[in-house]
Structure formats: structure tokens, C-alpha cells
Amino acid sequence: MPPRPPAPSTLADLRAVVGVAGALDAPADLAPYVEDFRGLYHGSTPLVLLPSSVEDVARILAICDRDRVAVVPQGGNTSYCGGATPAEHGAEIVIAMRRMNRIRAVDPANDSMIVEAGCTLAAAQDAARAAGRLFPLSLGSEGSAQIGGNLSTNAGGTAVLRYGMMRDLTLGLEVVLADGRVLRALQPLRKDNTGYDWKSLFIGAEGTLGVITAAALKLFALPADTATALAGVPSPAAALELLLRLREHFGEAVSSFELLPRRAVELTVRHVDGVANPLADDSSPWFVLIEIGASRAIADPTTRLGEALASAAEAATVAGAVLATSAAQAQAFWRLRESVPEAQRRHGASLKHDLAVPVSAVPRLIELGTALVERSVPDGETIAYGHVGDGNLHFNVSQRPGTDRATFLARQAPLQAAMFDLVASLGGSFSAEHGIGRLKVEELERRTDPVELELMRTLKRALDPQGIMNPGKVLR
Ligand code: MLT
Ligand code: ZN
């Protein structure tokens, strides 16, 4: 039986917390909050709350706990797994964090900053840069994705190779628990061995254990100089060989290493305005986008990257390569990479798989996964791309033009099961960086070790005994 909608008195109490400016209930105002970014889920809610302080969030959750009303925390609403969309039954309240967007403190000498959850990733990066420091998390949706969502999904992106994922970048958290109590642990300490690391629990929990309202984040030195190149390579194995060579040359300074199949580049040039392929004459089946973020110790990294690519070409690891000679050109290379999901969306429906395997197993995953798609999805084509330096591929399948959308989409379940079996046989993960959300709840149940699953359920029961925090996401 679906839960009952919140009582009018509960809704009135919730509205009173945030005032007129912080409560949305007109259907047109609710619309952007009830559908996920990919259009997979069409939910419903009677009320979207826009708190502007941690006290607001605490009072909201205390009321929801008292009256057993479920809440869905939402950031920039860019989840690929429906993690921030309310259920269809319309009994869940959405808490959208965008008004909690202050940068509370930046401490360049401690290499840290304290940022509220509703701050966009781009605004956090800008605040760090304004203080002469780098906040390195970087992803295509950074203009709209928010820090709270980045934390709740343990976001990855294109600089994980050097700086790690969101969990690695976090020193402290402020969290409102399901009953409205506030956990305040924003001390930006690099050493603090005082008991369990509870902060880690909330990172990647997708709002199922509490609402993250602020975080203390790590900052880094800005690179003194950046070298960016796009190189054509004969195979994924050659791409990995190239990565090893670059690490021998540049060590830690290799900050991004992204693999793109030729087809992804073609689709992006075709569907996204202003994107060009700087290696249009290169017939390589694969490309890699390379970024070196060099300290002053590496003089003229662009020349040195050119030398490294030339020596790789002699060993037939690289076909052609083009080095960015200006910041604008480097940006154009990145635009090509970051527009791939958009190009896929415009091209037609897609079946997405966010997979991780040991880096050494990436060529095998591509080979076996592509064969699987060829066998079982006649109306689709493989577009496998992404963070190859992290062993993370977006193994996506695009619908071929002129085929039937519903028939194509119906292949998702069997293909996904086979793809996840393949990844398991290679010692990998079926969710590398996009999370579980609503999309992969059953898979998590099916594929997670029973002891691990029971531990997760125990934590969920302990922290959210009434089950009001983002129900139906991560765990059922
Ligand atoms: C990306 O890296 O572009 C996104 O995480 C991926 C996707 O579209 O699957
Ligand atoms: Zn990605």
C-alpha cells in the first residue's frame, strides 16, 4: 500500500520553517524537481522546501520524523540513477539545497575550505581559485551539480587519477540526522584519530542516512602550467601503455587520461554545436585526452608532453597527436570529451553502464563487452568511453537511428545483467562513480556480499529507524 500523503497540518508546519520564499507547491514550480536528469523517473511531491540554514534543515527533519513523512534531498538534480527524484505516489517531500550555497571559509594556509551543500561544484572551484588554490573535483555537470550531491554520490569525474574521488577530498562534514539532530564535524584536520570515521558513512549514502549540509574540503596547489593533448591510439591496450609511459615521464602530474572511441568523437562533432575533432585526419579507432598539471619543477610541460608522445609514436603506441597551444584550444579538447553524454542523448536512447575494473582488465572488458553488445543488441552500438586511468568506463550502448525505441529500451535488463556478470568475472564493480539511486537497487541486493548487505541494513536501521530518508534508494 502506498504511504499516505502528509497531513495538511504537517505541510503547514514545514512551510512555516522556510517561509513563503522557501516553499514551492504550484505544479509548474514543482516540475523541475520531480523528474530525473535522464527522464527515467516521473515522480510527484506536494512540497519542495528550500532551506537556507542548517537550523532550517534540522527543524524540517524533526517535523518529518515526528509525523513520519519521507524526504528526498536534492542537489543539482544531475543524478544518472534517479537518486534525487521523489516516488510516483506523491507522499515524499523534496528538500532542495540550492539556497544553502555559501562558502563559509577558505584557509589557503591549511589547504582547506568550508562549503555549504547547495554550492555548485563550479562555484566551489571558483572560490578556491580566487584564493590561489585548486579544488580538483571536475565533471561535465559541474555548473549545476552541487557539493552535497557530489558528496552523497561520492562523485568521481576526470581528475580522480591524481586527486581521488569526493571521499578522498573531504576532511569534515556537517550532517542533519533523520531525527533533526545536527552532527557538526567541520574541523579541517588531516589527522584526527578519535574513534569511528562516521563521515565516510554519509559520503556515497545518497541521502539515505541524513542530509549533508556543509563540508570541509581539501585544496591543492594550482598547477603552474598545464599541458593538454589529444592522441590517436591503435587500441585500448596501447592507451594503457601510453599512460605508463606518461607516468614515467611526469609522475603524479598526469591529472587526466580519458579514452574516447572514434564513434564517440564522430557523434559529438555531429550533434553538439561548436565541437570539432582536432585529429580529423587521424584514422585511429581510439583517442585519449591527456592533461598534465605541472608544478614549477617541470619546465615547459607542453614541449615535454610533445616529446613523450613522439617517442611513444616511434614505439607505435601512438598514431597522431595534437598539443593544445592555448588555453582556448585546451578548453576545446575538453569540450569534445565532456559533450559525449550530451551527443549520445541527442543521438537517441542509450543503455548506460558505469563500470569499474582493474586498470589492467580494461582492454578485456572492452573486447568482451563489445562482443556481447554485438550478439545481443542488434539495434544498438557500443560507445565505451571514460576514465580509463581509473579503470572506469561508461560502457554505453546507443540506439541505432531508425530503430524502435521501446524495443531497444526493453533490452536494458538482460543486457545489464550480462554486462554486470562480465564485470564481476573481471573482478570489477557495477557502479563505479554514478551510485545506486533507484536504478540499481535490485542489482545491489543481488550482487552484494550478504554480510556487507546486512551491515548496510543495520546502519540504515540505526540512523533512520522510521525509514524517512530517501526511501527506495540504495536499499529497499
Ligand atoms: C562522463 O564521465 O561523461 C559521465 O560520468 C558519463 C555518462 O554519460 O555515462
Ligand atoms: Zn564519468
GROMACS .gro file of C-alpha atoms and ligand atoms in nm:
model
  486
    1MET     CA    1   0.000   0.000   0.000
    2PRO     CA    2   0.150   0.340  -0.093
    3PRO     CA    3   0.216   0.573   0.202
    4ARG     CA    4  -0.043   0.836   0.285
    5PRO     CA    5   0.031   1.191   0.173
    6PRO     CA    6   0.146   1.427   0.451
    7ALA     CA    7  -0.135   1.580   0.657
    8PRO     CA    8  -0.221   1.948   0.586
    9SER     CA    9  -0.101   2.037   0.938
   10THR     CA   10   0.242   1.881   0.867
   11LEU     CA   11   0.270   2.073   0.540
   12ALA     CA   12   0.178   2.394   0.721
   13ASP     CA   13   0.446   2.332   0.988
   14LEU     CA   14   0.705   2.265   0.717
   15ARG     CA   15   0.612   2.581   0.525
   16ALA     CA   16   0.645   2.782   0.843
   17VAL     CA   17   1.011   2.677   0.878
   18VAL     CA   18   1.120   2.822   0.545
   19GLY     CA   19   0.865   3.100   0.489
   20VAL     CA   20   0.688   3.184   0.166
   21ALA     CA   21   1.009   3.224  -0.035
   22GLY     CA   22   1.134   2.880   0.067
   23ALA     CA   23   0.832   2.664  -0.015
   24LEU     CA   24   0.716   2.563  -0.363
   25ASP     CA   25   0.386   2.389  -0.427
   26ALA     CA   26   0.247   2.517  -0.758
   27PRO     CA   27   0.265   2.237  -1.019
   28ALA     CA   28   0.479   2.446  -1.257
   29ASP     CA   29   0.725   2.522  -0.976
   30LEU     CA   30   0.743   2.156  -0.869
   31ALA     CA   31   0.802   2.021  -1.221
   32PRO     CA   32   1.185   2.060  -1.233
   33TYR     CA   33   1.222   1.871  -0.902
   34VAL     CA   34   1.014   1.561  -0.977
   35GLU     CA   35   1.184   1.430  -1.288
   36ASP     CA   36   1.539   1.299  -1.303
   37PHE     CA   37   1.805   1.428  -1.540
   38ARG     CA   38   1.776   1.130  -1.776
   39GLY     CA   39   1.397   1.137  -1.779
   40LEU     CA   40   1.375   0.781  -1.643
   41TYR     CA   41   1.152   0.865  -1.345
   42HIS     CA   42   0.848   1.089  -1.321
   43GLY     CA   43   0.780   1.142  -0.953
   44SER     CA   44   0.541   1.360  -0.761
   45THR     CA   45   0.557   1.571  -0.445
   46PRO     CA   46   0.320   1.807  -0.264
   47LEU     CA   47   0.603   2.035  -0.149
   48VAL     CA   48   0.959   2.138  -0.231
   49LEU     CA   49   1.141   2.308   0.058
   50LEU     CA   50   1.437   2.539   0.004
   51PRO     CA   51   1.609   2.572   0.344
   52SER     CA   52   1.865   2.847   0.387
   53SER     CA   53   2.042   2.725   0.703
   54VAL     CA   54   2.135   2.409   0.887
   55GLU     CA   55   1.878   2.508   1.150
   56ASP     CA   56   1.608   2.508   0.882
   57VAL     CA   57   1.709   2.156   0.776
   58ALA     CA   58   1.715   2.039   1.137
   59ARG     CA   59   1.364   2.172   1.201
   60ILE     CA   60   1.234   2.022   0.875
   61LEU     CA   61   1.367   1.677   0.964
   62ALA     CA   62   1.240   1.698   1.320
   63ILE     CA   63   0.889   1.762   1.185
   64CYS     CA   64   0.920   1.484   0.926
   65ASP     CA   65   1.044   1.243   1.190
   66ARG     CA   66   0.760   1.337   1.425
   67ASP     CA   67   0.496   1.291   1.154
   68ARG     CA   68   0.666   1.007   0.964
   69VAL     CA   69   0.695   1.196   0.638
   70ALA     CA   70   0.962   1.080   0.393
   71VAL     CA   71   1.210   1.328   0.247
   72VAL     CA   72   1.417   1.330  -0.070
   73PRO     CA   73   1.728   1.550  -0.050
   74GLN     CA   74   1.814   1.705  -0.387
   75GLY     CA   75   2.116   1.896  -0.516
   76GLY     CA   76   2.161   1.994  -0.880
   77ASN     CA   77   1.938   1.704  -0.990
   78THR     CA   78   2.201   1.563  -1.226
   79SER     CA   79   2.191   1.203  -1.096
   80TYR     CA   80   2.221   0.932  -1.359
   81CYS     CA   81   2.047   0.679  -1.133
   82GLY     CA   82   1.734   0.862  -1.016
   83GLY     CA   83   1.886   0.911  -0.669
   84ALA     CA   84   1.723   1.251  -0.608
   85THR     CA   85   1.376   1.201  -0.757
   86PRO     CA   86   1.068   1.155  -0.534
   87ALA     CA   87   0.849   0.847  -0.580
   88GLU     CA   88   0.538   0.850  -0.801
   89HIS     CA   89   0.295   0.813  -0.508
   90GLY     CA   90   0.340   1.178  -0.410
   91ALA     CA   91   0.386   1.133  -0.035
   92GLU     CA   92   0.752   1.245  -0.019
   93ILE     CA   93   0.878   1.599   0.046
   94VAL     CA   94   1.177   1.728  -0.155
   95ILE     CA   95   1.447   1.926   0.026
   96ALA     CA   96   1.636   2.119  -0.243
   97MET     CA   97   1.961   2.262  -0.111
   98ARG     CA   98   2.031   2.541  -0.356
   99ARG     CA   99   1.978   2.830  -0.113
  100MET     CA  100   2.244   2.686   0.119
  101ASN     CA  101   2.521   2.792  -0.117
  102ARG     CA  102   2.767   2.992   0.095
  103ILE     CA  103   3.139   2.947   0.103
  104ARG     CA  104   3.181   2.967   0.481
  105ALA     CA  105   3.561   2.983   0.493
  106VAL     CA  106   3.870   2.938   0.279
  107ASP     CA  107   4.202   2.872   0.454
  108PRO     CA  108   4.479   2.865   0.192
  109ALA     CA  109   4.748   2.805   0.454
  110ASN     CA  110   4.563   2.492   0.572
  111ASP     CA  111   4.469   2.398   0.214
  112SER     CA  112   4.103   2.372   0.304
  113MET     CA  113   3.766   2.538   0.260
  114ILE     CA  114   3.424   2.502   0.417
  115VAL     CA  115   3.140   2.499   0.169
  116GLU     CA  116   2.766   2.455   0.204
  117ALA     CA  117   2.594   2.166   0.032
  118GLY     CA  118   2.395   2.375  -0.216
  119CYS     CA  119   2.703   2.543  -0.361
  120THR     CA  120   2.759   2.431  -0.719
  121LEU     CA  121   3.081   2.248  -0.788
  122ALA     CA  122   3.184   2.526  -1.029
  123ALA     CA  123   3.130   2.791  -0.759
  124ALA     CA  124   3.342   2.588  -0.514
  125GLN     CA  125   3.618   2.560  -0.774
  126ASP     CA  126   3.597   2.936  -0.835
  127ALA     CA  127   3.621   3.016  -0.464
  128ALA     CA  128   3.933   2.802  -0.434
  129ARG     CA  129   4.088   2.964  -0.741
  130ALA     CA  130   4.014   3.311  -0.609
  131ALA     CA  131   4.229   3.219  -0.307
  132GLY     CA  132   4.507   3.089  -0.532
  133ARG     CA  133   4.427   2.722  -0.467
  134LEU     CA  134   4.275   2.431  -0.656
  135PHE     CA  135   3.966   2.230  -0.569
  136PRO     CA  136   4.025   1.945  -0.813
  137LEU     CA  137   3.693   1.760  -0.847
  138SER     CA  138   3.590   1.808  -1.209
  139LEU     CA  139   3.294   1.674  -1.407
  140GLY     CA  140   3.080   1.763  -1.706
  141SER     CA  141   2.781   1.879  -1.500
  142GLU     CA  142   2.987   2.094  -1.260
  143GLY     CA  143   2.791   2.410  -1.347
  144SER     CA  144   2.474   2.261  -1.196
  145ALA     CA  145   2.584   1.967  -0.978
  146GLN     CA  146   2.610   2.068  -0.611
  147ILE     CA  147   2.865   1.982  -0.344
  148GLY     CA  148   2.601   1.798  -0.139
  149GLY     CA  149   2.519   1.574  -0.435
  150ASN     CA  150   2.888   1.526  -0.513
  151LEU     CA  151   2.935   1.408  -0.154
  152SER     CA  152   2.621   1.197  -0.144
  153THR     CA  153   2.724   1.009  -0.457
  154ASN     CA  154   3.099   1.014  -0.384
  155ALA     CA  155   3.143   1.176  -0.727
  156GLY     CA  156   3.444   1.098  -0.944
  157GLY     CA  157   3.499   1.270  -1.278
  158THR     CA  158   3.808   1.348  -1.480
  159ALA     CA  159   4.075   1.424  -1.218
  160VAL     CA  160   4.039   1.116  -0.995
  161LEU     CA  161   4.359   0.974  -1.140
  162ARG     CA  162   4.559   1.232  -0.948
  163TYR     CA  163   4.336   1.365  -0.671
  164GLY     CA  164   4.091   1.087  -0.588
  165MET     CA  165   3.713   1.087  -0.551
  166MET     CA  166   3.496   1.312  -0.336
  167ARG     CA  167   3.554   1.096  -0.027
  168ASP     CA  168   3.929   1.145  -0.067
  169LEU     CA  169   3.877   1.520  -0.089
  170THR     CA  170   3.672   1.554   0.230
  171LEU     CA  171   3.808   1.646   0.574
  172GLY     CA  172   3.488   1.712   0.764
  173LEU     CA  173   3.109   1.717   0.740
  174GLU     CA  174   2.805   1.881   0.890
  175VAL     CA  175   2.504   1.647   0.869
  176VAL     CA  176   2.147   1.664   0.989
  177LEU     CA  177   2.030   1.324   1.109
  178ALA     CA  178   1.690   1.178   1.034
  179ASP     CA  179   1.550   1.297   1.370
  180GLY     CA  180   1.676   1.653   1.329
  181ARG     CA  181   1.991   1.632   1.544
  182VAL     CA  182   2.294   1.801   1.390
  183LEU     CA  183   2.634   1.636   1.367
  184ARG     CA  184   2.894   1.910   1.348
  185ALA     CA  185   3.240   1.795   1.248
  186LEU     CA  186   3.376   2.054   1.011
  187GLN     CA  187   3.726   2.071   1.162
  188PRO     CA  188   3.954   2.071   0.857
  189LEU     CA  189   4.205   1.831   1.010
  190ARG     CA  190   4.428   1.591   0.824
  191LYS     CA  191   4.488   1.388   1.136
  192ASP     CA  192   4.208   1.305   1.378
  193ASN     CA  193   4.203   0.951   1.514
  194THR     CA  194   3.916   0.988   1.756
  195GLY     CA  195   3.700   0.684   1.702
  196TYR     CA  196   3.498   0.562   1.406
  197ASP     CA  197   3.517   0.753   1.079
  198TRP     CA  198   3.142   0.818   1.066
  199LYS     CA  199   3.185   1.088   0.800
  200SER     CA  200   3.261   0.820   0.544
  201LEU     CA  201   2.917   0.669   0.602
  202PHE     CA  202   2.735   0.975   0.476
  203ILE     CA  203   2.956   1.011   0.170
  204GLY     CA  204   2.808   0.790  -0.100
  205ALA     CA  205   2.492   0.722   0.107
  206GLU     CA  206   2.278   0.918  -0.144
  207GLY     CA  207   2.078   1.092   0.127
  208THR     CA  208   1.955   0.769   0.285
  209LEU     CA  209   2.120   0.827   0.624
  210GLY     CA  210   2.092   1.203   0.674
  211VAL     CA  211   2.120   1.535   0.494
  212ILE     CA  212   2.472   1.672   0.439
  213THR     CA  213   2.456   2.050   0.485
  214ALA     CA  214   2.823   2.151   0.464
  215ALA     CA  215   3.170   2.004   0.417
  216ALA     CA  216   3.533   2.085   0.487
  217LEU     CA  217   3.716   2.011   0.164
  218LYS     CA  218   4.082   1.970   0.070
  219LEU     CA  219   4.256   2.221  -0.152
  220PHE     CA  220   4.574   2.183  -0.354
  221ALA     CA  221   4.835   2.394  -0.531
  222LEU     CA  222   4.721   2.528  -0.866
  223PRO     CA  223   4.935   2.378  -1.140
  224ALA     CA  224   5.196   2.630  -1.254
  225ASP     CA  225   5.141   2.520  -1.612
  226THR     CA  226   4.908   2.275  -1.785
  227ALA     CA  227   4.973   2.069  -2.096
  228THR     CA  228   4.680   1.918  -2.283
  229ALA     CA  229   4.688   1.682  -2.581
  230LEU     CA  230   4.462   1.461  -2.783
  231ALA     CA  231   4.628   1.150  -2.922
  232GLY     CA  232   4.510   0.877  -3.156
  233VAL     CA  233   4.594   0.524  -3.037
  234PRO     CA  234   4.555   0.187  -3.211
  235SER     CA  235   4.385   0.007  -2.920
  236PRO     CA  236   4.281   0.034  -2.555
  237ALA     CA  237   4.591  -0.170  -2.465
  238ALA     CA  238   4.807   0.090  -2.640
  239ALA     CA  239   4.627   0.362  -2.443
  240LEU     CA  240   4.731   0.192  -2.119
  241GLU     CA  241   5.087   0.156  -2.242
  242LEU     CA  242   5.086   0.528  -2.313
  243LEU     CA  243   4.959   0.601  -1.963
  244LEU     CA  244   5.251   0.404  -1.815
  245ARG     CA  245   5.499   0.596  -2.029
  246LEU     CA  246   5.350   0.930  -1.930
  247ARG     CA  247   5.369   0.837  -1.564
  248GLU     CA  248   5.734   0.751  -1.609
  249HIS     CA  249   5.789   1.098  -1.756
  250PHE     CA  250   5.560   1.307  -1.539
  251GLY     CA  251   5.485   1.100  -1.228
  252GLU     CA  252   5.193   1.238  -1.027
  253ALA     CA  253   5.147   1.529  -1.265
  254VAL     CA  254   4.935   1.319  -1.504
  255SER     CA  255   4.599   1.454  -1.391
  256SER     CA  256   4.359   1.323  -1.658
  257PHE     CA  257   4.368   1.037  -1.902
  258GLU     CA  258   4.036   0.988  -2.081
  259LEU     CA  259   3.962   0.731  -2.351
  260LEU     CA  260   3.726   0.807  -2.641
  261PRO     CA  261   3.630   0.568  -2.918
  262ARG     CA  262   3.629   0.717  -3.266
  263ARG     CA  263   3.249   0.679  -3.282
  264ALA     CA  264   3.201   0.896  -2.969
  265VAL     CA  265   3.407   1.170  -3.132
  266GLU     CA  266   3.205   1.145  -3.454
  267LEU     CA  267   2.872   1.164  -3.271
  268THR     CA  268   2.988   1.459  -3.064
  269VAL     CA  269   3.105   1.657  -3.367
  270ARG     CA  270   2.776   1.579  -3.539
  271HIS     CA  271   2.534   1.657  -3.256
  272VAL     CA  272   2.695   1.931  -3.046
  273ASP     CA  273   2.746   2.279  -3.190
  274GLY     CA  274   3.095   2.421  -3.183
  275VAL     CA  275   3.271   2.088  -3.123
  276ALA     CA  276   3.542   1.992  -3.369
  277ASN     CA  277   3.779   1.696  -3.395
  278PRO     CA  278   4.134   1.834  -3.398
  279LEU     CA  279   4.254   1.497  -3.524
  280ALA     CA  280   4.006   1.475  -3.811
  281ASP     CA  281   4.267   1.326  -4.047
  282ASP     CA  282   4.377   1.061  -3.800
  283SER     CA  283   4.211   0.728  -3.870
  284SER     CA  284   4.282   0.584  -3.525
  285PRO     CA  285   3.998   0.379  -3.373
  286TRP     CA  286   4.061   0.529  -3.027
  287PHE     CA  287   4.167   0.865  -2.886
  288VAL     CA  288   4.295   0.973  -2.548
  289LEU     CA  289   4.267   1.315  -2.391
  290ILE     CA  290   4.570   1.379  -2.172
  291GLU     CA  291   4.624   1.652  -1.918
  292ILE     CA  292   4.946   1.719  -1.730
  293GLY     CA  293   4.913   1.964  -1.441
  294ALA     CA  294   5.274   2.058  -1.383
  295SER     CA  295   5.441   2.227  -1.089
  296ARG     CA  296   5.725   2.477  -1.149
  297ALA     CA  297   5.967   2.186  -1.127
  298ILE     CA  298   5.854   2.071  -1.475
  299ALA     CA  299   5.957   2.347  -1.716
  300ASP     CA  300   5.757   2.378  -2.038
  301PRO     CA  301   5.532   2.074  -1.993
  302THR     CA  302   5.376   2.115  -2.339
  303THR     CA  303   5.713   2.063  -2.509
  304ARG     CA  304   5.787   1.771  -2.279
  305LEU     CA  305   5.448   1.614  -2.346
  306GLY     CA  306   5.516   1.653  -2.720
  307GLU     CA  307   5.849   1.471  -2.675
  308ALA     CA  308   5.686   1.193  -2.476
  309LEU     CA  309   5.418   1.149  -2.744
  310ALA     CA  310   5.680   1.149  -3.021
  311SER     CA  311   5.875   0.874  -2.851
  312ALA     CA  312   5.551   0.679  -2.798
  313ALA     CA  313   5.481   0.722  -3.171
  314GLU     CA  314   5.818   0.565  -3.252
  315ALA     CA  315   5.713   0.264  -3.048
  316ALA     CA  316   5.378   0.259  -3.236
  317THR     CA  317   5.188   0.325  -2.915
  318VAL     CA  318   5.053   0.650  -3.057
  319ALA     CA  319   4.943   0.732  -3.414
  320GLY     CA  320   4.894   1.108  -3.436
  321ALA     CA  321   4.868   1.366  -3.162
  322VAL     CA  322   4.783   1.732  -3.129
  323LEU     CA  323   4.900   1.952  -2.843
  324ALA     CA  324   4.691   2.244  -2.723
  325THR     CA  325   4.888   2.564  -2.777
  326SER     CA  326   4.646   2.791  -2.592
  327ALA     CA  327   4.401   2.772  -2.304
  328ALA     CA  328   4.118   2.811  -2.556
  329GLN     CA  329   4.239   2.510  -2.751
  330ALA     CA  330   4.271   2.302  -2.435
  331GLN     CA  331   3.915   2.401  -2.348
  332ALA     CA  332   3.801   2.291  -2.694
  333PHE     CA  333   3.956   1.947  -2.638
  334TRP     CA  334   3.775   1.922  -2.305
  335ARG     CA  335   3.451   2.032  -2.464
  336LEU     CA  336   3.482   1.744  -2.707
  337ARG     CA  337   3.523   1.498  -2.417
  338GLU     CA  338   3.258   1.647  -2.192
  339SER     CA  339   2.996   1.670  -2.466
  340VAL     CA  340   2.991   1.294  -2.527
  341PRO     CA  341   2.695   1.227  -2.291
  342GLU     CA  342   2.501   1.516  -2.450
  343ALA     CA  343   2.577   1.387  -2.800
  344GLN     CA  344   2.455   1.042  -2.700
  345ARG     CA  345   2.136   1.189  -2.561
  346ARG     CA  346   2.070   1.373  -2.888
  347HIS     CA  347   2.153   1.070  -3.097
  348GLY     CA  348   1.879   0.856  -2.943
  349ALA     CA  349   1.813   0.638  -2.642
  350SER     CA  350   2.104   0.480  -2.461
  351LEU     CA  351   2.166   0.189  -2.228
  352LYS     CA  352   2.424   0.304  -1.974
  353HIS     CA  353   2.667   0.103  -1.764
  354ASP     CA  354   2.909   0.278  -1.529
  355LEU     CA  355   3.167   0.005  -1.481
  356ALA     CA  356   3.497  -0.027  -1.299
  357VAL     CA  357   3.758  -0.300  -1.340
  358PRO     CA  358   4.126  -0.315  -1.251
  359VAL     CA  359   4.301  -0.085  -1.499
  360SER     CA  360   4.485  -0.383  -1.648
  361ALA     CA  361   4.150  -0.550  -1.732
  362VAL     CA  362   4.010  -0.256  -1.933
  363PRO     CA  363   4.107  -0.394  -2.278
  364ARG     CA  364   3.943  -0.727  -2.195
  365LEU     CA  365   3.626  -0.553  -2.072
  366ILE     CA  366   3.605  -0.357  -2.396
  367GLU     CA  367   3.665  -0.664  -2.610
  368LEU     CA  368   3.418  -0.893  -2.432
  369GLY     CA  369   3.160  -0.620  -2.367
  370THR     CA  370   3.159  -0.510  -2.731
  371ALA     CA  371   3.114  -0.872  -2.845
  372LEU     CA  372   2.825  -0.908  -2.600
  373VAL     CA  373   2.652  -0.599  -2.741
  374GLU     CA  374   2.706  -0.719  -3.098
  375ARG     CA  375   2.544  -1.051  -3.012
  376SER     CA  376   2.251  -0.927  -2.809
  377VAL     CA  377   2.166  -0.571  -2.920
  378PRO     CA  378   2.128  -0.563  -3.300
  379ASP     CA  379   1.970  -0.218  -3.282
  380GLY     CA  380   2.249  -0.066  -3.073
  381GLU     CA  381   2.616   0.022  -3.097
  382THR     CA  382   2.879   0.031  -2.824
  383ILE     CA  383   3.013   0.368  -2.716
  384ALA     CA  384   3.254   0.280  -2.432
  385TYR     CA  385   3.450   0.577  -2.307
  386GLY     CA  386   3.572   0.746  -1.996
  387HIS     CA  387   3.818   0.749  -1.712
  388VAL     CA  388   4.041   0.469  -1.834
  389GLY     CA  389   4.322   0.571  -1.599
  390ASP     CA  390   4.087   0.484  -1.310
  391GLY     CA  391   3.964   0.162  -1.474
  392ASN     CA  392   3.620   0.328  -1.507
  393LEU     CA  393   3.437   0.300  -1.837
  394HIS     CA  394   3.098   0.437  -1.930
  395PHE     CA  395   3.006   0.131  -2.129
  396ASN     CA  396   2.709   0.286  -2.303
  397VAL     CA  397   2.507   0.149  -2.592
  398SER     CA  398   2.344   0.395  -2.832
  399GLN     CA  399   2.028   0.318  -3.021
  400ARG     CA  400   2.084   0.297  -3.398
  401PRO     CA  401   1.881   0.559  -3.589
  402GLY     CA  402   1.558   0.432  -3.743
  403THR     CA  403   1.508   0.151  -3.491
  404ASP     CA  404   1.221   0.122  -3.244
  405ARG     CA  405   1.287   0.298  -2.913
  406ALA     CA  406   1.070   0.075  -2.695
  407THR     CA  407   1.222  -0.245  -2.837
  408PHE     CA  408   1.568  -0.103  -2.781
  409LEU     CA  409   1.498   0.006  -2.424
  410ALA     CA  410   1.349  -0.334  -2.342
  411ARG     CA  411   1.698  -0.478  -2.389
  412GLN     CA  412   1.828  -0.290  -2.085
  413ALA     CA  413   1.752  -0.555  -1.823
  414PRO     CA  414   1.904  -0.862  -1.993
  415LEU     CA  415   2.200  -0.666  -2.129
  416GLN     CA  416   2.270  -0.510  -1.792
  417ALA     CA  417   2.262  -0.849  -1.619
  418ALA     CA  418   2.508  -0.994  -1.871
  419MET     CA  419   2.731  -0.687  -1.854
  420PHE     CA  420   2.737  -0.693  -1.475
  421ASP     CA  421   2.820  -1.066  -1.481
  422LEU     CA  422   3.107  -0.988  -1.714
  423VAL     CA  423   3.235  -0.714  -1.486
  424ALA     CA  424   3.209  -0.945  -1.184
  425SER     CA  425   3.413  -1.209  -1.369
  426LEU     CA  426   3.683  -0.945  -1.421
  427GLY     CA  427   3.682  -0.850  -1.052
  428GLY     CA  428   3.504  -0.520  -1.112
  429SER     CA  429   3.215  -0.307  -0.988
  430PHE     CA  430   2.875  -0.243  -1.148
  431SER     CA  431   2.869   0.113  -1.018
  432ALA     CA  432   3.197   0.299  -1.042
  433GLU     CA  433   3.101   0.661  -0.986
  434HIS     CA  434   2.729   0.718  -1.055
  435GLY     CA  435   2.594   0.544  -0.746
  436ILE     CA  436   2.292   0.318  -0.695
  437GLY     CA  437   1.999   0.560  -0.672
  438ARG     CA  438   1.680   0.387  -0.761
  439LEU     CA  439   1.813   0.236  -1.081
  440LYS     CA  440   2.044  -0.026  -0.931
  441VAL     CA  441   1.877  -0.115  -0.601
  442GLU     CA  442   1.794  -0.469  -0.710
  443GLU     CA  443   2.141  -0.522  -0.852
  444LEU     CA  444   2.295  -0.409  -0.525
  445GLU     CA  445   2.078  -0.661  -0.341
  446ARG     CA  446   2.162  -0.939  -0.584
  447ARG     CA  447   2.532  -0.875  -0.617
  448THR     CA  448   2.648  -0.761  -0.276
  449ASP     CA  449   2.801  -0.999  -0.026
  450PRO     CA  450   2.525  -1.089   0.229
  451VAL     CA  451   2.738  -0.983   0.525
  452GLU     CA  452   2.807  -0.646   0.364
  453LEU     CA  453   2.440  -0.601   0.279
  454GLU     CA  454   2.333  -0.684   0.635
  455LEU     CA  455   2.585  -0.433   0.770
  456MET     CA  456   2.436  -0.166   0.541
  457ARG     CA  457   2.085  -0.251   0.659
  458THR     CA  458   2.195  -0.239   1.022
  459LEU     CA  459   2.339   0.108   0.968
  460LYS     CA  460   2.026   0.223   0.789
  461ARG     CA  461   1.802   0.099   1.073
  462ALA     CA  462   2.023   0.261   1.335
  463LEU     CA  463   2.040   0.601   1.169
  464ASP     CA  464   1.696   0.613   1.013
  465PRO     CA  465   1.471   0.386   1.221
  466GLN     CA  466   1.150   0.523   1.068
  467GLY     CA  467   1.279   0.488   0.712
  468ILE     CA  468   1.207   0.850   0.617
  469MET     CA  469   1.539   0.928   0.445
  470ASN     CA  470   1.518   0.896   0.067
  471PRO     CA  471   1.319   0.569   0.073
  472GLY     CA  472   1.373   0.316  -0.204
  473LYS     CA  473   1.720   0.448  -0.291
  474VAL     CA  474   2.033   0.234  -0.240
  475LEU     CA  475   1.843  -0.015  -0.016
  476ARG     CA  476   1.479  -0.124  -0.025
  477MLT     C1  477   3.101   1.118  -1.800
  477MLT     O1  478   3.210   1.087  -1.750
  477MLT     O2  479   3.093   1.181  -1.907
  477MLT     C2  480   2.973   1.081  -1.729
  477MLT     O3  481   3.007   1.038  -1.598
  477MLT     C3  482   2.907   0.972  -1.801
  477MLT     C4  483   2.797   0.909  -1.871
  477MLT     O4  484   2.729   0.967  -1.954
  477MLT     O5  485   2.769   0.787  -1.854
  478ZN      ZN  486   3.222   0.978  -1.577
   0.00000   0.00000   0.00000
